[in-house]
Coordinates of C-alpha atoms in Angstrom, one line a residue:
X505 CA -29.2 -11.1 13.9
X506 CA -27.0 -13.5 15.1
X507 CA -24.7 -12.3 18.5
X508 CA -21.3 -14.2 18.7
X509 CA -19.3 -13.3 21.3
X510 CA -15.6 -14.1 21.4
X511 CA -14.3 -15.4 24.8
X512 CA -11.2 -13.6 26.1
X513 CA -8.1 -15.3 25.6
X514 CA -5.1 -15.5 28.3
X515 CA -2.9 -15.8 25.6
X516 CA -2.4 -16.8 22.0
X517 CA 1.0 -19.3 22.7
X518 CA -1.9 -20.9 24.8
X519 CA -4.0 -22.1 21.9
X520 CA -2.8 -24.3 19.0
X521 CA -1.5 -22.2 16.0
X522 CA -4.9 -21.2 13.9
X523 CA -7.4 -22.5 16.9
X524 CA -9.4 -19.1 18.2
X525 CA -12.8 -19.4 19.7
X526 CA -14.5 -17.2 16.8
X527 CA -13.7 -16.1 13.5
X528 CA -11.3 -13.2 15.7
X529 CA -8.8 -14.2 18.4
X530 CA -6.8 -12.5 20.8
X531 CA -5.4 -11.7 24.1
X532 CA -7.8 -8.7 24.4
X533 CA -11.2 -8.3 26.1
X534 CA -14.1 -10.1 23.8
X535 CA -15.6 -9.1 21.5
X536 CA -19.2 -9.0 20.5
X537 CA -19.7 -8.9 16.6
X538 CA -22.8 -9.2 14.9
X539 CA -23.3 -11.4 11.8
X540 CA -24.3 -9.3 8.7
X541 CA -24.0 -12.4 6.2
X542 CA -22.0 -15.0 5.2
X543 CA -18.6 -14.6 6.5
X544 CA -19.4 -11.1 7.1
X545 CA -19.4 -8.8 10.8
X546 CA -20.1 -6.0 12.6
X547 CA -18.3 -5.2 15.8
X548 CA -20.3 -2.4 17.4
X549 CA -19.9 0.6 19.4
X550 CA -17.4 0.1 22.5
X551 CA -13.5 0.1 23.0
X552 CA -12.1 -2.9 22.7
X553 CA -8.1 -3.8 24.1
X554 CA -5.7 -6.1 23.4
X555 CA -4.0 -7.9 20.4
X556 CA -6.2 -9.8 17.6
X557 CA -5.6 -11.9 14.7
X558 CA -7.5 -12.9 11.8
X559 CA -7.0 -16.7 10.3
X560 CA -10.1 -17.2 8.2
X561 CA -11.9 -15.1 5.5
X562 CA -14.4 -12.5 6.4
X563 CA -15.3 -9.2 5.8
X564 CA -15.4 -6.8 9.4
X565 CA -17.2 -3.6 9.4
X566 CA -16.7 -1.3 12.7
X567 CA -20.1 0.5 13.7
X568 CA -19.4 4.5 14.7
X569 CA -17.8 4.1 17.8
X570 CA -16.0 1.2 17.8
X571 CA -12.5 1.5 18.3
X572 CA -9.7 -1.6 18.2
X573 CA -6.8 -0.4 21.1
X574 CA -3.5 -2.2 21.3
X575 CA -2.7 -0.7 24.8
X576 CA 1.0 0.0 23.7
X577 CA 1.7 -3.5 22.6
X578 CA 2.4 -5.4 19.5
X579 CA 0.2 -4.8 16.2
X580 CA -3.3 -4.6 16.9
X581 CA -5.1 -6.6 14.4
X582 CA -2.9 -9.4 12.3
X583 CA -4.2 -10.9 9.2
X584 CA -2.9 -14.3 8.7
X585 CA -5.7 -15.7 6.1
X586 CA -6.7 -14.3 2.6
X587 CA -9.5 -12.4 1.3
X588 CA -9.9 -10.5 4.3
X589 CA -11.4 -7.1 4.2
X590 CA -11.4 -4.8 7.4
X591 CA -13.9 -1.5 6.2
X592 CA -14.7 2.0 8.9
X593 CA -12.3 0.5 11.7
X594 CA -10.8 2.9 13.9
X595 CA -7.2 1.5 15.4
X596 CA -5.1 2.8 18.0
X597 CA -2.3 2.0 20.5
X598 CA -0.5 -0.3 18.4
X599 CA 3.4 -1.2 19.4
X600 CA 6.8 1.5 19.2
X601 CA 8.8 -1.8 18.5
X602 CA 9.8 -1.1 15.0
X603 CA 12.3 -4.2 15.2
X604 CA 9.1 -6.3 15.8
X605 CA 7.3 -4.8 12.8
X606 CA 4.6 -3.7 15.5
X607 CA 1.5 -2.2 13.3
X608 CA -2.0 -1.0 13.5
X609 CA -2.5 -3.1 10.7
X610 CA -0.2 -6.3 9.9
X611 CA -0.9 -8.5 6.5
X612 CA 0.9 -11.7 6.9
X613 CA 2.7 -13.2 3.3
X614 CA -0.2 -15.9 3.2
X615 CA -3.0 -13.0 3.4
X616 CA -3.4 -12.5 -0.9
X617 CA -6.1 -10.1 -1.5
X618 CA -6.7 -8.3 1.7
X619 CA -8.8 -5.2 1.4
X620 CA -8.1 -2.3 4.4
X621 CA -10.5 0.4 3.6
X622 CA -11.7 3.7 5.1
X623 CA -9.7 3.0 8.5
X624 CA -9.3 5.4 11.0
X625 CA -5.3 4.4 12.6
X626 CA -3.3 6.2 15.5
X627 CA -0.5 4.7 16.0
X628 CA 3.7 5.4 16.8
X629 CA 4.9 2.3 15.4
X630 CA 4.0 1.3 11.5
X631 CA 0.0 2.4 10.5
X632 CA -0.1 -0.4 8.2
X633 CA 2.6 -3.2 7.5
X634 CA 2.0 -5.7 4.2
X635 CA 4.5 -8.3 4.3
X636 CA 5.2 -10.2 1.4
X637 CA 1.4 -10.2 0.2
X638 CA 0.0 -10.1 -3.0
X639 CA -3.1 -7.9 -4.1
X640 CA -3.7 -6.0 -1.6
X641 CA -6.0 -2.8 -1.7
X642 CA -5.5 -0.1 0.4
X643 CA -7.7 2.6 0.0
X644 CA -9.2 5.5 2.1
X645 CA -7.7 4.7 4.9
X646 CA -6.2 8.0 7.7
X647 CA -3.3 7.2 9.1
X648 CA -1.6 9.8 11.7
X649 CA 2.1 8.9 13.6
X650 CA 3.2 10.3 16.8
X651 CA 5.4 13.3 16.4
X652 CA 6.1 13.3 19.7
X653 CA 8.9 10.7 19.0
X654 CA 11.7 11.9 16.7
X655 CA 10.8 11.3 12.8
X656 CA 13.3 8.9 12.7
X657 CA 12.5 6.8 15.5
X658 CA 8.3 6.6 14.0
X659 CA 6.9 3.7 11.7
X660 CA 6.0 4.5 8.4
X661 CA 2.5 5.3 7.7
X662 CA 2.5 2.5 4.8
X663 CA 4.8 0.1 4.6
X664 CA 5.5 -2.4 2.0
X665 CA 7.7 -5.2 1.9
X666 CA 8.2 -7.4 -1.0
X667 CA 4.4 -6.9 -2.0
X668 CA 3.3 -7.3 -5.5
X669 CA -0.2 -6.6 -7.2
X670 CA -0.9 -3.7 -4.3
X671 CA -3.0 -0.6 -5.2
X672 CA -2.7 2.2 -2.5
X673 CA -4.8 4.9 -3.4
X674 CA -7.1 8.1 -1.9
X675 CA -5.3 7.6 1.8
X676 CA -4.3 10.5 4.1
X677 CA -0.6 10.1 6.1
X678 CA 1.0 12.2 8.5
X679 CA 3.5 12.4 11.1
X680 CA 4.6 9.1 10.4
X681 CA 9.0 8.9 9.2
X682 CA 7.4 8.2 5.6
X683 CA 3.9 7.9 4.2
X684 CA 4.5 5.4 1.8
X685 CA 7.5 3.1 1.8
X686 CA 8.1 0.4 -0.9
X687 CA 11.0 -2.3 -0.6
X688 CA 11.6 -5.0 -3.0
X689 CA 8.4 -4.6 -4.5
X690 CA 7.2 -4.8 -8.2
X691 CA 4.1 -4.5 -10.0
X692 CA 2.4 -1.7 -7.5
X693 CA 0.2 1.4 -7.8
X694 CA 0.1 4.6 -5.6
X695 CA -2.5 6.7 -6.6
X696 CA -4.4 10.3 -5.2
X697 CA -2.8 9.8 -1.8
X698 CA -2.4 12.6 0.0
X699 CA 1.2 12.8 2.0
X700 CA 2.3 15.9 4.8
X701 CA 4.3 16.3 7.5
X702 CA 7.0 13.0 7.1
X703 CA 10.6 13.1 6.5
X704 CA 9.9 11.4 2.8
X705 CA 6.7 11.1 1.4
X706 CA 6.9 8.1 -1.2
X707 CA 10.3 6.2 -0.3
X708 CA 11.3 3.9 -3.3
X709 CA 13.9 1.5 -2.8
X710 CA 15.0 -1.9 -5.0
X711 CA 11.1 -1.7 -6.8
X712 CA 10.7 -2.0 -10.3
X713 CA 7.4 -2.0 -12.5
X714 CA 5.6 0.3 -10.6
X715 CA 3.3 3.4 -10.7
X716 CA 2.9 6.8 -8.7
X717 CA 0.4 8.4 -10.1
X718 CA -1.6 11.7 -9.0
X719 CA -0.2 12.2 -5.4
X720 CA 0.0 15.0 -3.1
X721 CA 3.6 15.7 -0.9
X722 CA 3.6 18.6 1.3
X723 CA 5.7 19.9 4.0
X724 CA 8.1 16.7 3.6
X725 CA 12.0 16.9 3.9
X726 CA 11.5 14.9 0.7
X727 CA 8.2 14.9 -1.6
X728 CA 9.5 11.9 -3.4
X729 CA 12.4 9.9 -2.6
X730 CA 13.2 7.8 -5.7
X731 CA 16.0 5.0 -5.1
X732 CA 17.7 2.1 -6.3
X733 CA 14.8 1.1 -8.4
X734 CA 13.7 1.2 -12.4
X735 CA 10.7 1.3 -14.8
X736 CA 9.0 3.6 -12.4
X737 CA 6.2 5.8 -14.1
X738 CA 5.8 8.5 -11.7
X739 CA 2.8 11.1 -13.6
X740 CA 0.6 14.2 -12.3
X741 CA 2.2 13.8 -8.7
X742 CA 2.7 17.1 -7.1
X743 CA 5.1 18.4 -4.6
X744 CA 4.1 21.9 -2.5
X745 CA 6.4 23.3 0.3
X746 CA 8.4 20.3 0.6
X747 CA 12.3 20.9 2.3
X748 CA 15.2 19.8 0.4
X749 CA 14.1 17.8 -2.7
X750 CA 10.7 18.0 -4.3
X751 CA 11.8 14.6 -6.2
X752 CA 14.7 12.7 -5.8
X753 CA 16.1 10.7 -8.2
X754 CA 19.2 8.1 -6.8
X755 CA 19.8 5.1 -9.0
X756 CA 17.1 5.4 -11.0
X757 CA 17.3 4.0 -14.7
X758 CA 14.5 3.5 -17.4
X759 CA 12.1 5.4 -16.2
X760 CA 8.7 7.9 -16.9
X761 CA 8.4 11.5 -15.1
X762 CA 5.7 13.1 -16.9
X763 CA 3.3 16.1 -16.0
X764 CA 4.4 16.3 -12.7
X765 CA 4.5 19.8 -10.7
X766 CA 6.7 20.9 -8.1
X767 CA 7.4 24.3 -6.4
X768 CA 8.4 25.9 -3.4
X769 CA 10.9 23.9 -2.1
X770 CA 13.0 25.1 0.6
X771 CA 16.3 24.5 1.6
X772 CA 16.8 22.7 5.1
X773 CA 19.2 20.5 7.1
X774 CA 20.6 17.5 5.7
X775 CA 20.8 15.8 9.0
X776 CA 18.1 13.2 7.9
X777 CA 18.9 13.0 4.4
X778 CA 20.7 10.2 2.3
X779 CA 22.4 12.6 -0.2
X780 CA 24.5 15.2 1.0
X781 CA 24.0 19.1 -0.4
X782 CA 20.3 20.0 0.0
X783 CA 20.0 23.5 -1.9
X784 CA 15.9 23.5 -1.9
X785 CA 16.0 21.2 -5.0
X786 CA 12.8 20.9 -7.4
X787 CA 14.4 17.6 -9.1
X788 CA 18.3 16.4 -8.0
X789 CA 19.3 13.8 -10.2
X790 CA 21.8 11.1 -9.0
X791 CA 23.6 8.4 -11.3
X792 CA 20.2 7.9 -13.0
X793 CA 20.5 7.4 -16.6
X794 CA 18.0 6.2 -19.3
X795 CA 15.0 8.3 -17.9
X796 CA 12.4 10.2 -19.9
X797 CA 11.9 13.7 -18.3
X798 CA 8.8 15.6 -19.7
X799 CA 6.0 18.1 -19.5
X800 CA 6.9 18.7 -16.0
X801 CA 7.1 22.2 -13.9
X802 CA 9.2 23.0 -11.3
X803 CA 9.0 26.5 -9.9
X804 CA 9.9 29.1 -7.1
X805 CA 12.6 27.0 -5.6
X806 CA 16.1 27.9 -4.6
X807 CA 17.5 25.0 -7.8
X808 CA 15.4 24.1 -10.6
X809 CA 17.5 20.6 -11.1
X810 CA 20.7 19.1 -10.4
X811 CA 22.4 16.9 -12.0
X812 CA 25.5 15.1 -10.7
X813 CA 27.1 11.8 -10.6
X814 CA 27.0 10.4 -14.3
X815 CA 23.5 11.6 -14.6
X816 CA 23.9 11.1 -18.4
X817 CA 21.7 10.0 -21.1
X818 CA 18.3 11.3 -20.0
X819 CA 15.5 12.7 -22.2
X820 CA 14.8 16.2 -20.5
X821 CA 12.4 17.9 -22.4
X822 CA 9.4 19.8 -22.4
X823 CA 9.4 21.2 -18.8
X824 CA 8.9 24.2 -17.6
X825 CA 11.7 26.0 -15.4
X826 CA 10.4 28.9 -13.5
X827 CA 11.5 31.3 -11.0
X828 CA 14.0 29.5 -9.9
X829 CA 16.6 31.1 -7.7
X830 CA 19.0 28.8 -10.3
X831 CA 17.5 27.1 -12.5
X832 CA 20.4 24.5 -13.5
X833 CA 23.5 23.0 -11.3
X834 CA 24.9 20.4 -13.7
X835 CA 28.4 19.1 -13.9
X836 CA 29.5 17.2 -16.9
X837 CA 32.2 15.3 -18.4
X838 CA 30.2 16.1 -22.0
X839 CA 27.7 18.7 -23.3
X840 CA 24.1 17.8 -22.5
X841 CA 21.6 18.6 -25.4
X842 CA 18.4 18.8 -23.4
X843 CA 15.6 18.8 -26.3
X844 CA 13.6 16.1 -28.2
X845 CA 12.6 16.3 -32.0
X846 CA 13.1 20.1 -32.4
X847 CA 11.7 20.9 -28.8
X848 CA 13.8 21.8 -25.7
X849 CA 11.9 23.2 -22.6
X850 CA 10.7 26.7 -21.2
X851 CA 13.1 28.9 -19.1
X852 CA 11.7 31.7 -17.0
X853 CA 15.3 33.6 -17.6
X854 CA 16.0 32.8 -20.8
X855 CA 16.7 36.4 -23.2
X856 CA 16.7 34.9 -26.3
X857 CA 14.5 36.4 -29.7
X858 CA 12.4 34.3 -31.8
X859 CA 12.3 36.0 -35.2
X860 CA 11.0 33.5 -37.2
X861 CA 7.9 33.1 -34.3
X862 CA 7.7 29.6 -34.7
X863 CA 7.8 29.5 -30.7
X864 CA 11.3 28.2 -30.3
X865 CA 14.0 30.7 -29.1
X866 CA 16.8 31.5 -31.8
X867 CA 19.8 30.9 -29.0
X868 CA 20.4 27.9 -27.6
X869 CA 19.8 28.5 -23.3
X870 CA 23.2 27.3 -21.9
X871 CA 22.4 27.7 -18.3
X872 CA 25.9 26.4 -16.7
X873 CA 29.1 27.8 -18.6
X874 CA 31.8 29.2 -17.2
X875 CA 30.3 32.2 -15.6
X876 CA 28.2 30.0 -13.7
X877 CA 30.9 27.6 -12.7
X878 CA 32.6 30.6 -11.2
X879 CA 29.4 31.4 -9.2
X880 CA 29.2 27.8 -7.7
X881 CA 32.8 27.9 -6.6
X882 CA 32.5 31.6 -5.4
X883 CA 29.0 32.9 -4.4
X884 CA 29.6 36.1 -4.1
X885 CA 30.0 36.5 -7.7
X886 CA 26.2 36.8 -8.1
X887 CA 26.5 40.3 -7.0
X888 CA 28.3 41.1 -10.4
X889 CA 26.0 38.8 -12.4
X890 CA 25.2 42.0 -14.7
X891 CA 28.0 43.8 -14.6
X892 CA 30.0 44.4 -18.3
X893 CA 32.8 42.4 -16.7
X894 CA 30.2 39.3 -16.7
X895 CA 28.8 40.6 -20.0
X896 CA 32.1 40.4 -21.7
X897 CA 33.2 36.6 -20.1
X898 CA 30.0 35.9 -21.6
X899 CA 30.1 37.5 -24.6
X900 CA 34.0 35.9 -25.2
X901 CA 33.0 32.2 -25.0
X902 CA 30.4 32.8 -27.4
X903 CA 32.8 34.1 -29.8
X904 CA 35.5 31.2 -28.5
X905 CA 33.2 27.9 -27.8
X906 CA 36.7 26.3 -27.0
X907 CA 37.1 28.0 -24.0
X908 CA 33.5 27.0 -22.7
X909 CA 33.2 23.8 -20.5
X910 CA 30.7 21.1 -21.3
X911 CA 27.3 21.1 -19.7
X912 CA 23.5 21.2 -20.7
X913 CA 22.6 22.8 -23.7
X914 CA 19.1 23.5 -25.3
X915 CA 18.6 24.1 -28.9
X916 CA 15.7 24.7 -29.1
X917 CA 14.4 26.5 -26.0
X918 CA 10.2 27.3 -25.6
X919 CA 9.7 30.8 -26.0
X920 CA 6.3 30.7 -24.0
X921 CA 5.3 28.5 -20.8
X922 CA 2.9 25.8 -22.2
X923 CA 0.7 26.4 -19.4
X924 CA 0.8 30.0 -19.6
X925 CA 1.3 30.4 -16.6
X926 CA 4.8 31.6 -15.1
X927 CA 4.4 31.4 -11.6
X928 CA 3.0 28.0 -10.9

């Protein structure tokens, strides 16, 4: 096999832009890669400093043992040309400077169907930074922050930046301020990553068109932070032990939550969060409107959903509400009927009969009348929740539905969990 060595540079403002002495440059020690093929490399077993940047197509494969260090500076590897795939690397060191973008891993707009796979990256700054690319593939990749720097202060673990065409699937983040983070970017895919330990797990904001499909939050102060975006289909995604929100919907309009499960959440500090009131919330929904809600669970959290803000005009339906310290918080200027064609959702609480045993309970389930309203305003209350006092209040707005305020109503409420199972 061929052995090309790459000389050590003093300096890439020293060379014209795009002129390296091998098919990698950079202000690091050289570095000895081994041709596999055509436009293909190995860079074996050794640890390698300094800075480098990719300008021409090639595929790089790191042996066991090899490991890329930035020494505290800057991104460690660049990608400045397209079709570029960088396979089994391990990358550490890279820059703090989050101004500067500094990243393990930094795809350049010109750099159109990069491939990053199976990495290994240690890094305080960003793990991996895709700017303005298209059809990119990131997949398999470990990605691990610093949490010895406040959450704030860390680069995301993935971070994308007007990106279209991306599919990020199968990685592992952790300790980074968020796993994944998506600005201004349509037309993507997040799939079967795995997400722990961040202040958000998937951050959305101004995307459109895209897909989050089978992920994993846990131990986030939000599983996933939805924002300012629309046409999202977010199915099968799961949120365990996350602080806060399990899924946060802000802005969000035309959009697909489907067969997603979350439970567990706890309440926390809202210090580090963008809305203000963080009860342990399985789904808080913000001025979203125009969103289909369905087959979901969310269970064994201090508030099943809240609703707030002109959250109008949503299809909820189908879910599954249950154990819930509350299930429903919901304010409303009109009365919310929460069922689709004949079918409403299951509630854990709900004491209604089914005498006909079609499935579907008799009673509507009004989780938020009066009697609640009171318990919002005055906690306390909940110490009376089954006293005849309550009983009667209850009992009088069902004889007077005048006197009751508007809210979320379910007509047709499932008399059975469709999973069977009432914990989960």
């Amino acid at each position: 096999m061929k052995l090309v060595c790459l000389i050590l540079l003093a300096g890439l403002a020293a060379l014209p832009v795009g002129l390296h002495a091998g098919p990698i440059g950079g202000n690091g020690a050289s570095l000895p890669l081994v041709a596999e093929g055509e436009h293909a490399w190995l860079l074996p077993a050794g640890h390698y400093h300094g800075n480098y940047r990719i300008d021409q197509p090639l595929e790089l494969r790191c042996a066991e043992g090899a490991v890329l260090d930035g020494d505290g500076q800057g991104s460690v590897v660049t990608i400045g040309a397209a079709e570029v795939t960088i396979n089994g690397c391990t990358l550490r060191n890279g820059g703090r400077d989050l101004t500067a973008m500094d990243a393990a891993l930094f795809v350049e707009k010109q750099a159109a169907n990069v491939r990053l796979l199976n990495n290994q990256i240690t890094t305080p700054g960003f793990g991996i930074w895709v700017d303005a690319s298209k059809d990119v593939v990131i997949d398999g990749n470990d990605l691990v922050g610093d949490d010895s720097i406040r959450s704030q202060d860390r680069g995301n673990c993935i971070h994308l930046y007007a990106v279209t065409g991306a599919l990020v699937r199968n990685n592992s983040a952790r300790l980074c301020r968020d796993g994944i983070y998506i600005d201004t970017s349509n037309f993507n895919r997040l799939e079967n990553n795995r997400l722990e330990d961040l202040r958000y797990g998937v951050h959305y904001m101004f995307s459109n068109n895209n897909e989050v499909i089978g992920n994993l939050t846990r131990h986030t102060r939000t599983g996933y932070a939805l924002m300012q975006s629309r046409k999202l289909t977010v199915v099968g995604n799961r949120s365990e032990d996350d602080q806060n929100y399990g899924i946060l919907m802000n802005y969000i309009t035309y959009s697909t939550l489907t067969d997603n499960q979350v439970s567990r959440v706890r309440s926390g500090s809202t210090g580090d969060s963008m809305i203000q009131g963080a009860e342990g919330k399985a789904l808080f929904i913000y001025n979203s409107v125009f969103n289909r809600i369905t087959g979901n669970s969310f269970s064994q959290s201090p508030l099943g959903i809240h609703l707030t803000a002109g959250s109008e005009d949503n299809v909820i339906s189908g879910n599954r509400f249950t154990s819930n310290q509350q299930q429903v918080k919901y304010v409303a200027t009109r009365t919310q009927e929460w069922s689709e064609d004949g079918r409403g959702n299951y509630w854990s609480n709900y004491v209604g009969w089914d005498r006909n045993s079609d499935g579907l309970g008799d009673v509507p389930y009004e989780p938020n009348d009066n009697v609640d309203r009171l318990v919002w305003l005055y906690p306390q209350l909940k110490l009376l929740m089954h006293s005849p006092a309550i009983e009667l209040l209850r009992w009088v707005q069902r004889l007077f539905p005048i006197l009751q305020s508007p809210g979320v109503r379910d007509s047709y409420p499932l008399m059975s969990n469709p999973e069977g199972n009432t914990n989960t």
